[in-house]
Amino acid sequence: MSFLRLARKNAWRKPLRTLLLIFCVIVAFLIYGLTASFVNGTQGAAGASENILGVMNAAGRNQPLPMAYLSRIASQPGVSEVAYMTRLRGFVGTEKNAMAVSAVEPQLLADVNGRELGLTAELIASLGAARDRVLVGRALAEAQGWSVGQRITLTAFQTAMKNGSRDWRFEITGIFEGETASTDTYFIIARYDYVNAARERNADTVDAFIVRPQDGVSPGQLAVGIDALFANSAVPTRTQSEKQFLEAFLRQYADIGLIINLIVGAAFTTLLMIVVNTMVFAVRERTFEIGVLKTLGFSRRRILGLILSETLLIFIIGGSVGLLLAKLAAIAAGPVLGLVFSATVLAKAVCLIALLGFATGLIPAVNAMRTPVTKALRAR
């Protein structure tokens, strides 16, 4: 009988116990796969760019900036392209169905961030047909069941029109896909001139300027230079990368990274305690058999490898099933929840499977390796 076959036979000598252990491993790695996919997806900061900069009011993200800042930012050394954006926040249908509209100058946005958002020349041209035309991100369109040509009404939470109404009516002229699965497409792109002309307050202001640095220019240094331009002005700015902004925004509600690390840590700690305790008793039951193996010529290293192989086999089966379920859940959830099960998540999970497999089997394996043959043979 080969070494690996012997390890497999030992692992399955009590099928119910082994199945329960595998189930625990499946649950732990399912939790890991889902939480890691969340962090890696659009709801975390992994899908955001570190090169695209956002220039906002230093007093807060809800405070506007004057449009006159555009030319000064564009003339700053190291700036390649500049766009601007005003955001409408509101709901469609019910207040729980909240979403955001980014009002921009289409061509400027395409120059700065068009590749990342998947804005083709055809989509940009379609916005020029009428001022109330909008582009909808794929994630939002699928979540709402919207299609091209459909008219929607967004009720703004704060931004009112000059006639007093907060109902903004748009027609969907296209759907943008995003460059990758982790690109945030859960929003609407509208024309700034339409929103600016119709809104009651804050005319000729923007919520943010979007800046693409020139090749070879450090985004961090450029951000410092832009903020220095307006340091002594009536409206100072705060410039951050898209990734930094999203991380800061999420931390307003909770430290997402800390919460997820605590959840995963609790799951794996519980798993370690269960598997180690079970394997210690399982190996203790086989003390006599281990003594026989040593009598037949099994070295201490082979005994150690045999026990470690058993626990590793359990973790490989359970971890693989748990990760497969997490992958299927990410696919089934679609872009709405922003779950992205990437190669990085898989690589980290494989390392965890190997690490936990060896860690849980080490204590019972060392005990079995050190047990004297005479003591083991008297255990029956």
mmCIF file of C-alpha atoms in Angstrom:
data_model
loop_
_atom_site.group_PDB
_atom_site.id
_atom_site.type_symbol
_atom_site.label_atom_id
_atom_site.label_comp_id
_atom_site.label_asym_id
_atom_site.label_seq_id
_atom_site.Cartn_x
_atom_site.Cartn_y
_atom_site.Cartn_z
ATOM 1 C CA MET A 1 0.000 0.000 0.000
ATOM 2 C CA SER A 2 1.408 3.394 -1.036
ATOM 3 C CA PHE A 3 2.059 6.166 1.465
ATOM 4 C CA LEU A 4 -0.677 8.477 0.083
ATOM 5 C CA ARG A 5 -3.213 5.667 -0.087
ATOM 6 C CA LEU A 6 -2.493 4.811 3.538
ATOM 7 C CA ALA A 7 -3.029 8.462 4.509
ATOM 8 C CA ARG A 8 -6.342 8.498 2.623
ATOM 9 C CA LYS A 9 -7.507 5.280 4.295
ATOM 10 C CA ASN A 10 -6.643 6.647 7.734
ATOM 11 C CA ALA A 11 -8.450 9.926 7.062
ATOM 12 C CA TRP A 12 -11.653 8.100 6.081
ATOM 13 C CA ARG A 13 -11.591 5.326 8.682
ATOM 14 C CA LYS A 14 -14.505 7.130 10.433
ATOM 15 C CA PRO A 15 -16.462 8.761 7.570
ATOM 16 C CA LEU A 16 -18.902 10.728 9.736
ATOM 17 C CA ARG A 17 -16.124 12.395 11.717
ATOM 18 C CA THR A 18 -14.204 13.189 8.553
ATOM 19 C CA LEU A 19 -17.281 14.616 6.835
ATOM 20 C CA LEU A 20 -17.996 16.864 9.813
ATOM 21 C CA LEU A 21 -14.416 18.140 9.763
ATOM 22 C CA ILE A 22 -14.630 18.781 6.025
ATOM 23 C CA PHE A 23 -17.921 20.634 6.570
ATOM 24 C CA CYS A 24 -16.229 22.927 9.119
ATOM 25 C CA VAL A 25 -13.447 23.656 6.649
ATOM 26 C CA ILE A 26 -15.988 24.336 3.873
ATOM 27 C CA VAL A 27 -17.820 26.900 6.025
ATOM 28 C CA ALA A 28 -14.597 28.640 7.051
ATOM 29 C CA PHE A 29 -13.305 28.988 3.482
ATOM 30 C CA LEU A 30 -16.737 29.976 2.174
ATOM 31 C CA ILE A 31 -16.690 32.853 4.679
ATOM 32 C CA TYR A 32 -13.152 33.733 3.619
ATOM 33 C CA GLY A 33 -13.989 33.575 -0.085
ATOM 34 C CA LEU A 34 -17.043 35.819 0.240
ATOM 35 C CA THR A 35 -15.395 38.420 2.471
ATOM 36 C CA ALA A 36 -12.211 38.521 0.393
ATOM 37 C CA SER A 37 -14.303 38.853 -2.778
ATOM 38 C CA PHE A 38 -16.170 41.746 -1.188
ATOM 39 C CA VAL A 39 -12.939 43.584 -0.359
ATOM 40 C CA ASN A 40 -11.595 42.836 -3.831
ATOM 41 C CA GLY A 41 -14.767 44.051 -5.523
ATOM 42 C CA THR A 42 -16.429 47.357 -6.134
ATOM 43 C CA GLN A 43 -17.749 47.675 -2.585
ATOM 44 C CA GLY A 44 -14.213 47.751 -1.331
ATOM 45 C CA ALA A 45 -11.351 49.965 -2.483
ATOM 46 C CA ALA A 46 -9.595 47.410 -4.663
ATOM 47 C CA GLY A 47 -11.531 48.400 -7.753
ATOM 48 C CA ALA A 48 -10.575 52.063 -7.417
ATOM 49 C CA SER A 49 -7.678 53.722 -9.206
ATOM 50 C CA GLU A 50 -4.566 55.021 -7.459
ATOM 51 C CA ASN A 51 -3.651 57.240 -10.424
ATOM 52 C CA ILE A 52 -6.867 59.192 -10.995
ATOM 53 C CA LEU A 53 -7.098 62.123 -8.558
ATOM 54 C CA GLY A 54 -10.180 63.816 -7.175
ATOM 55 C CA VAL A 55 -10.007 67.485 -6.127
ATOM 56 C CA MET A 56 -12.700 68.329 -3.566
ATOM 57 C CA ASN A 57 -13.544 71.049 -1.096
ATOM 58 C CA ALA A 58 -11.392 70.750 2.028
ATOM 59 C CA ALA A 59 -14.473 71.573 4.132
ATOM 60 C CA GLY A 60 -16.208 68.368 3.077
ATOM 61 C CA ARG A 61 -17.289 66.297 0.118
ATOM 62 C CA ASN A 62 -20.749 67.913 0.133
ATOM 63 C CA GLN A 63 -19.366 71.438 -0.256
ATOM 64 C CA PRO A 64 -19.015 72.772 -3.850
ATOM 65 C CA LEU A 65 -16.010 74.199 -5.656
ATOM 66 C CA PRO A 66 -16.136 77.123 -8.113
ATOM 67 C CA MET A 67 -15.911 76.222 -11.791
ATOM 68 C CA ALA A 68 -13.192 78.888 -12.104
ATOM 69 C CA TYR A 69 -10.729 76.414 -10.550
ATOM 70 C CA LEU A 70 -10.765 74.362 -13.767
ATOM 71 C CA SER A 71 -8.289 76.489 -15.710
ATOM 72 C CA ARG A 72 -5.873 76.783 -12.765
ATOM 73 C CA ILE A 73 -5.821 73.025 -12.226
ATOM 74 C CA ALA A 74 -5.380 72.372 -15.939
ATOM 75 C CA SER A 75 -2.339 74.691 -16.026
ATOM 76 C CA GLN A 76 -0.639 72.930 -13.097
ATOM 77 C CA PRO A 77 2.578 71.171 -14.239
ATOM 78 C CA GLY A 78 2.106 67.414 -14.397
ATOM 79 C CA VAL A 79 -1.627 67.507 -15.194
ATOM 80 C CA SER A 80 -2.580 65.623 -18.354
ATOM 81 C CA GLU A 81 -6.390 65.937 -18.408
ATOM 82 C CA VAL A 82 -9.035 67.494 -16.151
ATOM 83 C CA ALA A 83 -12.767 66.856 -15.936
ATOM 84 C CA TYR A 84 -15.416 68.041 -13.484
ATOM 85 C CA MET A 85 -18.411 66.448 -11.861
ATOM 86 C CA THR A 86 -21.501 67.335 -9.850
ATOM 87 C CA ARG A 87 -23.365 64.534 -8.160
ATOM 88 C CA LEU A 88 -27.118 64.156 -7.684
ATOM 89 C CA ARG A 89 -28.105 61.753 -4.940
ATOM 90 C CA GLY A 90 -31.619 60.444 -4.940
ATOM 91 C CA PHE A 91 -33.886 57.455 -5.411
ATOM 92 C CA VAL A 92 -36.038 55.855 -8.068
ATOM 93 C CA GLY A 93 -39.389 54.528 -6.903
ATOM 94 C CA THR A 94 -38.811 54.126 -3.174
ATOM 95 C CA GLU A 95 -36.342 55.881 -0.888
ATOM 96 C CA LYS A 96 -34.557 52.596 -0.203
ATOM 97 C CA ASN A 97 -33.695 52.365 -3.894
ATOM 98 C CA ALA A 98 -30.989 55.022 -3.649
ATOM 99 C CA MET A 99 -28.450 55.775 -6.372
ATOM 100 C CA ALA A 100 -26.179 58.538 -7.662
ATOM 101 C CA VAL A 101 -25.999 60.559 -10.862
ATOM 102 C CA SER A 102 -22.646 62.035 -11.896
ATOM 103 C CA ALA A 103 -23.247 65.127 -14.043
ATOM 104 C CA VAL A 104 -20.188 65.706 -16.236
ATOM 105 C CA GLU A 105 -18.985 67.169 -19.515
ATOM 106 C CA PRO A 106 -18.939 63.867 -21.462
ATOM 107 C CA GLN A 107 -15.856 64.364 -23.605
ATOM 108 C CA LEU A 108 -13.732 65.624 -20.716
ATOM 109 C CA LEU A 109 -14.706 62.598 -18.627
ATOM 110 C CA ALA A 110 -13.849 60.303 -21.528
ATOM 111 C CA ASP A 111 -10.420 61.922 -21.811
ATOM 112 C CA VAL A 112 -9.688 61.493 -18.102
ATOM 113 C CA ASN A 113 -11.395 58.241 -17.147
ATOM 114 C CA GLY A 114 -13.007 56.867 -20.286
ATOM 115 C CA ARG A 115 -10.852 53.752 -20.585
ATOM 116 C CA GLU A 116 -11.489 52.653 -16.993
ATOM 117 C CA LEU A 117 -15.247 53.203 -17.301
ATOM 118 C CA GLY A 118 -15.517 51.666 -20.752
ATOM 119 C CA LEU A 119 -16.840 54.864 -22.369
ATOM 120 C CA THR A 120 -16.694 54.348 -26.127
ATOM 121 C CA ALA A 121 -16.942 57.112 -28.729
ATOM 122 C CA GLU A 122 -20.448 55.875 -29.600
ATOM 123 C CA LEU A 123 -21.629 56.180 -26.005
ATOM 124 C CA ILE A 124 -20.211 59.694 -25.666
ATOM 125 C CA ALA A 125 -21.811 60.738 -28.957
ATOM 126 C CA SER A 126 -25.205 59.393 -27.871
ATOM 127 C CA LEU A 127 -25.274 61.849 -24.969
ATOM 128 C CA GLY A 128 -25.219 64.754 -27.428
ATOM 129 C CA ALA A 129 -28.638 63.946 -28.924
ATOM 130 C CA ALA A 130 -30.504 65.635 -26.054
ATOM 131 C CA ARG A 131 -29.519 67.239 -22.775
ATOM 132 C CA ASP A 132 -31.581 64.839 -20.645
ATOM 133 C CA ARG A 133 -29.851 61.717 -22.029
ATOM 134 C CA VAL A 134 -27.863 59.570 -19.584
ATOM 135 C CA LEU A 135 -25.550 56.565 -19.552
ATOM 136 C CA VAL A 136 -26.194 53.846 -16.970
ATOM 137 C CA GLY A 137 -23.559 51.494 -15.572
ATOM 138 C CA ARG A 138 -23.996 47.789 -16.247
ATOM 139 C CA ALA A 139 -24.284 46.899 -12.537
ATOM 140 C CA LEU A 140 -27.055 49.431 -11.965
ATOM 141 C CA ALA A 141 -28.884 48.565 -15.187
ATOM 142 C CA GLU A 142 -28.968 44.868 -14.310
ATOM 143 C CA ALA A 143 -30.045 45.541 -10.734
ATOM 144 C CA GLN A 144 -32.929 47.772 -11.860
ATOM 145 C CA GLY A 145 -33.852 45.883 -15.028
ATOM 146 C CA TRP A 146 -33.327 48.988 -17.165
ATOM 147 C CA SER A 147 -32.685 49.055 -20.904
ATOM 148 C CA VAL A 148 -31.677 51.589 -23.548
ATOM 149 C CA GLY A 149 -34.517 53.962 -24.499
ATOM 150 C CA GLN A 150 -36.250 53.706 -21.121
ATOM 151 C CA ARG A 151 -37.183 56.910 -19.285
ATOM 152 C CA ILE A 152 -36.534 57.131 -15.538
ATOM 153 C CA THR A 153 -37.316 59.670 -12.825
ATOM 154 C CA LEU A 154 -34.843 60.226 -10.024
ATOM 155 C CA THR A 155 -36.121 62.078 -6.960
ATOM 156 C CA ALA A 156 -33.183 63.991 -5.508
ATOM 157 C CA PHE A 157 -32.691 64.030 -1.761
ATOM 158 C CA GLN A 158 -31.507 67.664 -1.709
ATOM 159 C CA THR A 159 -30.971 69.140 -5.177
ATOM 160 C CA ALA A 160 -34.148 70.874 -6.315
ATOM 161 C CA MET A 161 -34.920 72.264 -9.758
ATOM 162 C CA LYS A 162 -35.767 75.924 -10.358
ATOM 163 C CA ASN A 163 -39.476 75.063 -10.497
ATOM 164 C CA GLY A 164 -39.254 73.604 -6.977
ATOM 165 C CA SER A 165 -39.534 69.988 -8.030
ATOM 166 C CA ARG A 166 -36.964 67.404 -6.968
ATOM 167 C CA ASP A 167 -37.936 64.984 -9.734
ATOM 168 C CA TRP A 168 -35.246 64.751 -12.408
ATOM 169 C CA ARG A 169 -36.304 62.971 -15.607
ATOM 170 C CA PHE A 170 -33.787 61.226 -17.841
ATOM 171 C CA GLU A 171 -33.729 58.968 -20.876
ATOM 172 C CA ILE A 172 -31.242 56.085 -21.001
ATOM 173 C CA THR A 173 -29.191 56.322 -24.171
ATOM 174 C CA GLY A 174 -26.536 53.697 -23.432
ATOM 175 C CA ILE A 175 -24.976 51.319 -20.907
ATOM 176 C CA PHE A 176 -21.279 51.424 -20.034
ATOM 177 C CA GLU A 177 -19.532 48.216 -18.986
ATOM 178 C CA GLY A 178 -16.398 49.222 -17.098
ATOM 179 C CA GLU A 179 -12.909 48.055 -17.976
ATOM 180 C CA THR A 180 -12.816 45.148 -15.484
ATOM 181 C CA ALA A 181 -15.199 43.286 -13.207
ATOM 182 C CA SER A 182 -13.994 45.347 -10.233
ATOM 183 C CA THR A 183 -14.834 48.695 -11.880
ATOM 184 C CA ASP A 184 -17.701 50.479 -10.146
ATOM 185 C CA THR A 185 -20.608 50.761 -12.606
ATOM 186 C CA TYR A 186 -23.417 51.258 -10.105
ATOM 187 C CA PHE A 187 -24.181 54.875 -11.061
ATOM 188 C CA ILE A 188 -25.529 57.114 -13.829
ATOM 189 C CA ILE A 189 -23.631 59.573 -16.038
ATOM 190 C CA ALA A 190 -25.588 62.702 -17.023
ATOM 191 C CA ARG A 191 -24.731 65.990 -18.741
ATOM 192 C CA TYR A 192 -23.506 68.798 -16.512
ATOM 193 C CA ASP A 193 -25.044 71.547 -18.649
ATOM 194 C CA TYR A 194 -28.533 70.072 -18.156
ATOM 195 C CA VAL A 195 -28.204 69.747 -14.363
ATOM 196 C CA ASN A 196 -26.429 73.082 -13.949
ATOM 197 C CA ALA A 197 -29.061 75.004 -15.927
ATOM 198 C CA ALA A 198 -31.996 73.374 -14.151
ATOM 199 C CA ARG A 199 -30.890 73.300 -10.518
ATOM 200 C CA GLU A 200 -32.081 75.934 -8.067
ATOM 201 C CA ARG A 201 -28.803 76.551 -6.207
ATOM 202 C CA ASN A 202 -25.019 76.299 -6.632
ATOM 203 C CA ALA A 203 -24.980 77.186 -10.309
ATOM 204 C CA ASP A 204 -21.551 77.072 -11.987
ATOM 205 C CA THR A 205 -20.041 74.993 -9.192
ATOM 206 C CA VAL A 206 -18.890 71.399 -9.090
ATOM 207 C CA ASP A 207 -18.508 68.719 -6.422
ATOM 208 C CA ALA A 208 -15.105 67.592 -7.671
ATOM 209 C CA PHE A 209 -12.516 67.920 -10.393
ATOM 210 C CA ILE A 210 -11.114 64.668 -11.784
ATOM 211 C CA VAL A 211 -7.439 64.791 -12.740
ATOM 212 C CA ARG A 212 -5.262 62.385 -14.706
ATOM 213 C CA PRO A 213 -1.518 62.951 -14.124
ATOM 214 C CA GLN A 214 0.952 62.904 -16.980
ATOM 215 C CA ASP A 215 2.985 59.743 -17.491
ATOM 216 C CA GLY A 216 5.839 59.551 -15.008
ATOM 217 C CA VAL A 217 4.319 62.111 -12.640
ATOM 218 C CA SER A 218 3.736 60.961 -9.064
ATOM 219 C CA PRO A 219 0.021 61.269 -8.178
ATOM 220 C CA GLY A 220 0.928 62.037 -4.571
ATOM 221 C CA GLN A 221 3.242 64.902 -5.477
ATOM 222 C CA LEU A 222 0.730 66.270 -7.966
ATOM 223 C CA ALA A 223 -1.992 66.198 -5.295
ATOM 224 C CA VAL A 224 0.213 68.257 -2.979
ATOM 225 C CA GLY A 225 0.895 70.758 -5.770
ATOM 226 C CA ILE A 226 -2.789 71.196 -6.615
ATOM 227 C CA ASP A 227 -3.754 71.776 -2.980
ATOM 228 C CA ALA A 228 -0.942 74.330 -2.672
ATOM 229 C CA LEU A 229 -2.561 76.360 -5.490
ATOM 230 C CA PHE A 230 -5.635 77.011 -3.363
ATOM 231 C CA ALA A 231 -4.149 76.894 0.134
ATOM 232 C CA ASN A 232 -4.749 80.621 0.729
ATOM 233 C CA SER A 233 -7.983 80.926 -1.237
ATOM 234 C CA ALA A 234 -11.476 81.297 0.211
ATOM 235 C CA VAL A 235 -12.212 77.680 -0.787
ATOM 236 C CA PRO A 236 -9.170 75.442 -0.181
ATOM 237 C CA THR A 237 -9.065 71.982 -1.713
ATOM 238 C CA ARG A 238 -8.231 68.450 -0.685
ATOM 239 C CA THR A 239 -6.872 66.173 -3.406
ATOM 240 C CA GLN A 240 -6.916 62.386 -3.048
ATOM 241 C CA SER A 241 -6.678 59.381 -5.305
ATOM 242 C CA GLU A 242 -9.895 57.556 -6.092
ATOM 243 C CA LYS A 243 -8.735 54.663 -3.912
ATOM 244 C CA GLN A 244 -7.984 56.921 -0.938
ATOM 245 C CA PHE A 245 -11.330 58.647 -1.287
ATOM 246 C CA LEU A 246 -13.264 55.370 -1.328
ATOM 247 C CA GLU A 247 -11.379 54.011 1.677
ATOM 248 C CA ALA A 248 -12.068 57.216 3.635
ATOM 249 C CA PHE A 249 -15.727 57.125 2.596
ATOM 250 C CA LEU A 250 -16.162 53.539 3.806
ATOM 251 C CA ARG A 251 -14.436 54.331 7.107
ATOM 252 C CA GLN A 252 -17.110 56.941 7.825
ATOM 253 C CA TYR A 253 -19.463 54.037 8.499
ATOM 254 C CA ALA A 254 -17.065 51.361 9.744
ATOM 255 C CA ASP A 255 -13.556 50.054 9.372
ATOM 256 C CA ILE A 256 -14.489 47.483 6.749
ATOM 257 C CA GLY A 257 -11.034 45.910 6.680
ATOM 258 C CA LEU A 258 -10.935 45.455 10.449
ATOM 259 C CA ILE A 259 -14.438 43.965 10.566
ATOM 260 C CA ILE A 260 -13.645 41.484 7.808
ATOM 261 C CA ASN A 261 -10.325 40.509 9.379
ATOM 262 C CA LEU A 262 -12.091 39.881 12.688
ATOM 263 C CA ILE A 263 -14.735 37.724 11.000
ATOM 264 C CA VAL A 264 -12.193 35.654 9.069
ATOM 265 C CA GLY A 265 -9.900 35.415 12.103
ATOM 266 C CA ALA A 266 -12.746 34.167 14.296
ATOM 267 C CA ALA A 267 -13.748 31.594 11.685
ATOM 268 C CA PHE A 268 -10.222 30.221 11.290
ATOM 269 C CA THR A 269 -9.489 30.262 15.032
ATOM 270 C CA THR A 270 -12.626 28.229 15.689
ATOM 271 C CA LEU A 271 -11.686 25.902 12.851
ATOM 272 C CA LEU A 272 -8.183 25.361 14.257
ATOM 273 C CA MET A 273 -9.542 24.492 17.694
ATOM 274 C CA ILE A 274 -12.058 22.003 16.291
ATOM 275 C CA VAL A 275 -9.679 20.248 13.910
ATOM 276 C CA VAL A 276 -6.723 20.101 16.327
ATOM 277 C CA ASN A 277 -8.894 18.682 19.118
ATOM 278 C CA THR A 278 -10.460 16.111 16.800
ATOM 279 C CA MET A 279 -7.154 15.027 15.278
ATOM 280 C CA VAL A 280 -5.530 14.631 18.707
ATOM 281 C CA PHE A 281 -8.252 12.167 19.734
ATOM 282 C CA ALA A 282 -8.160 10.453 16.325
ATOM 283 C CA VAL A 283 -4.427 9.839 16.561
ATOM 284 C CA ARG A 284 -4.704 8.744 20.196
ATOM 285 C CA GLU A 285 -7.172 6.042 19.116
ATOM 286 C CA ARG A 286 -4.529 4.673 16.753
ATOM 287 C CA THR A 287 -1.601 4.605 19.186
ATOM 288 C CA PHE A 288 -1.272 0.808 18.884
ATOM 289 C CA GLU A 289 -1.335 0.968 15.080
ATOM 290 C CA ILE A 290 1.366 3.637 15.108
ATOM 291 C CA GLY A 291 3.482 1.348 17.279
ATOM 292 C CA VAL A 292 2.994 -1.465 14.747
ATOM 293 C CA LEU A 293 4.026 0.850 11.885
ATOM 294 C CA LYS A 294 7.181 1.801 13.753
ATOM 295 C CA THR A 295 7.881 -1.901 14.360
ATOM 296 C CA LEU A 296 7.524 -2.525 10.627
ATOM 297 C CA GLY A 297 10.168 0.090 9.901
ATOM 298 C CA PHE A 298 8.288 3.394 9.567
ATOM 299 C CA SER A 299 10.651 6.176 10.555
ATOM 300 C CA ARG A 300 9.706 9.078 12.796
ATOM 301 C CA ARG A 301 9.618 11.343 9.744
ATOM 302 C CA ARG A 302 7.251 9.029 7.877
ATOM 303 C CA ILE A 303 4.911 8.913 10.875
ATOM 304 C CA LEU A 304 5.012 12.719 11.003
ATOM 305 C CA GLY A 305 4.307 12.960 7.269
ATOM 306 C CA LEU A 306 1.474 10.450 7.488
ATOM 307 C CA ILE A 307 -0.486 12.432 10.093
ATOM 308 C CA LEU A 308 0.198 15.744 8.351
ATOM 309 C CA SER A 309 -1.001 14.254 5.061
ATOM 310 C CA GLU A 310 -4.312 13.283 6.660
ATOM 311 C CA THR A 311 -5.074 16.788 7.923
ATOM 312 C CA LEU A 312 -3.843 18.346 4.689
ATOM 313 C CA LEU A 313 -6.172 16.077 2.712
ATOM 314 C CA ILE A 314 -9.133 17.224 4.814
ATOM 315 C CA PHE A 315 -8.223 20.877 4.264
ATOM 316 C CA ILE A 316 -7.678 20.416 0.519
ATOM 317 C CA ILE A 317 -11.122 18.845 0.059
ATOM 318 C CA GLY A 318 -12.962 21.245 2.365
ATOM 319 C CA GLY A 319 -11.101 24.341 1.213
ATOM 320 C CA SER A 320 -11.652 23.534 -2.465
ATOM 321 C CA VAL A 321 -15.385 23.036 -1.981
ATOM 322 C CA GLY A 322 -15.689 26.207 0.123
ATOM 323 C CA LEU A 323 -13.831 28.296 -2.452
ATOM 324 C CA LEU A 324 -15.902 26.812 -5.278
ATOM 325 C CA LEU A 325 -19.103 27.802 -3.454
ATOM 326 C CA ALA A 326 -17.703 31.312 -2.908
ATOM 327 C CA LYS A 327 -16.882 31.588 -6.610
ATOM 328 C CA LEU A 328 -20.388 30.446 -7.588
ATOM 329 C CA ALA A 329 -21.902 32.909 -5.098
ATOM 330 C CA ALA A 330 -19.852 35.762 -6.605
ATOM 331 C CA ILE A 331 -21.066 34.814 -10.091
ATOM 332 C CA ALA A 332 -24.690 34.439 -8.955
ATOM 333 C CA ALA A 333 -24.671 37.767 -7.107
ATOM 334 C CA GLY A 334 -23.503 39.530 -10.249
ATOM 335 C CA PRO A 335 -22.185 43.074 -10.061
ATOM 336 C CA VAL A 336 -24.827 44.260 -7.594
ATOM 337 C CA LEU A 337 -22.958 43.178 -4.449
ATOM 338 C CA GLY A 338 -19.562 43.888 -5.964
ATOM 339 C CA LEU A 339 -18.137 40.413 -5.283
ATOM 340 C CA VAL A 340 -14.997 39.744 -7.338
ATOM 341 C CA PHE A 341 -13.364 36.343 -6.802
ATOM 342 C CA SER A 342 -9.985 37.058 -8.372
ATOM 343 C CA ALA A 343 -6.780 35.065 -8.847
ATOM 344 C CA THR A 344 -5.292 36.952 -5.885
ATOM 345 C CA VAL A 345 -8.085 35.741 -3.597
ATOM 346 C CA LEU A 346 -7.547 32.182 -4.844
ATOM 347 C CA ALA A 347 -3.765 32.332 -4.357
ATOM 348 C CA LYS A 348 -4.126 33.561 -0.755
ATOM 349 C CA ALA A 349 -6.691 30.832 -0.088
ATOM 350 C CA VAL A 350 -4.346 28.122 -1.380
ATOM 351 C CA CYS A 351 -1.632 29.389 0.969
ATOM 352 C CA LEU A 352 -4.098 29.342 3.869
ATOM 353 C CA ILE A 353 -5.136 25.773 3.051
ATOM 354 C CA ALA A 354 -1.528 24.613 3.168
ATOM 355 C CA LEU A 355 -0.705 26.636 6.304
ATOM 356 C CA LEU A 356 -3.776 25.548 8.274
ATOM 357 C CA GLY A 357 -3.451 21.943 7.106
ATOM 358 C CA PHE A 358 0.066 21.701 8.483
ATOM 359 C CA ALA A 359 -0.670 23.787 11.594
ATOM 360 C CA THR A 360 -3.627 21.658 12.717
ATOM 361 C CA GLY A 361 -1.839 18.383 12.106
ATOM 362 C CA LEU A 362 1.446 19.384 13.720
ATOM 363 C CA ILE A 363 0.522 18.729 17.383
ATOM 364 C CA PRO A 364 -0.981 15.236 16.886
ATOM 365 C CA ALA A 365 1.754 14.369 14.374
ATOM 366 C CA VAL A 366 4.552 15.317 16.783
ATOM 367 C CA ASN A 367 2.869 13.375 19.584
ATOM 368 C CA ALA A 368 2.615 10.294 17.368
ATOM 369 C CA MET A 369 6.215 10.659 16.205
ATOM 370 C CA ARG A 370 7.558 10.864 19.769
ATOM 371 C CA THR A 371 5.525 7.985 21.229
ATOM 372 C CA PRO A 372 7.908 5.110 22.111
ATOM 373 C CA VAL A 373 7.181 1.763 20.412
ATOM 374 C CA THR A 374 6.897 -0.108 23.722
ATOM 375 C CA LYS A 375 4.378 2.384 25.095
ATOM 376 C CA ALA A 376 2.385 2.361 21.850
ATOM 377 C CA LEU A 377 2.149 -1.438 21.773
ATOM 378 C CA ARG A 378 0.853 -1.495 25.377
ATOM 379 C CA ALA A 379 -1.951 0.936 24.475
ATOM 380 C CA ARG A 380 -4.210 -1.802 23.059
#
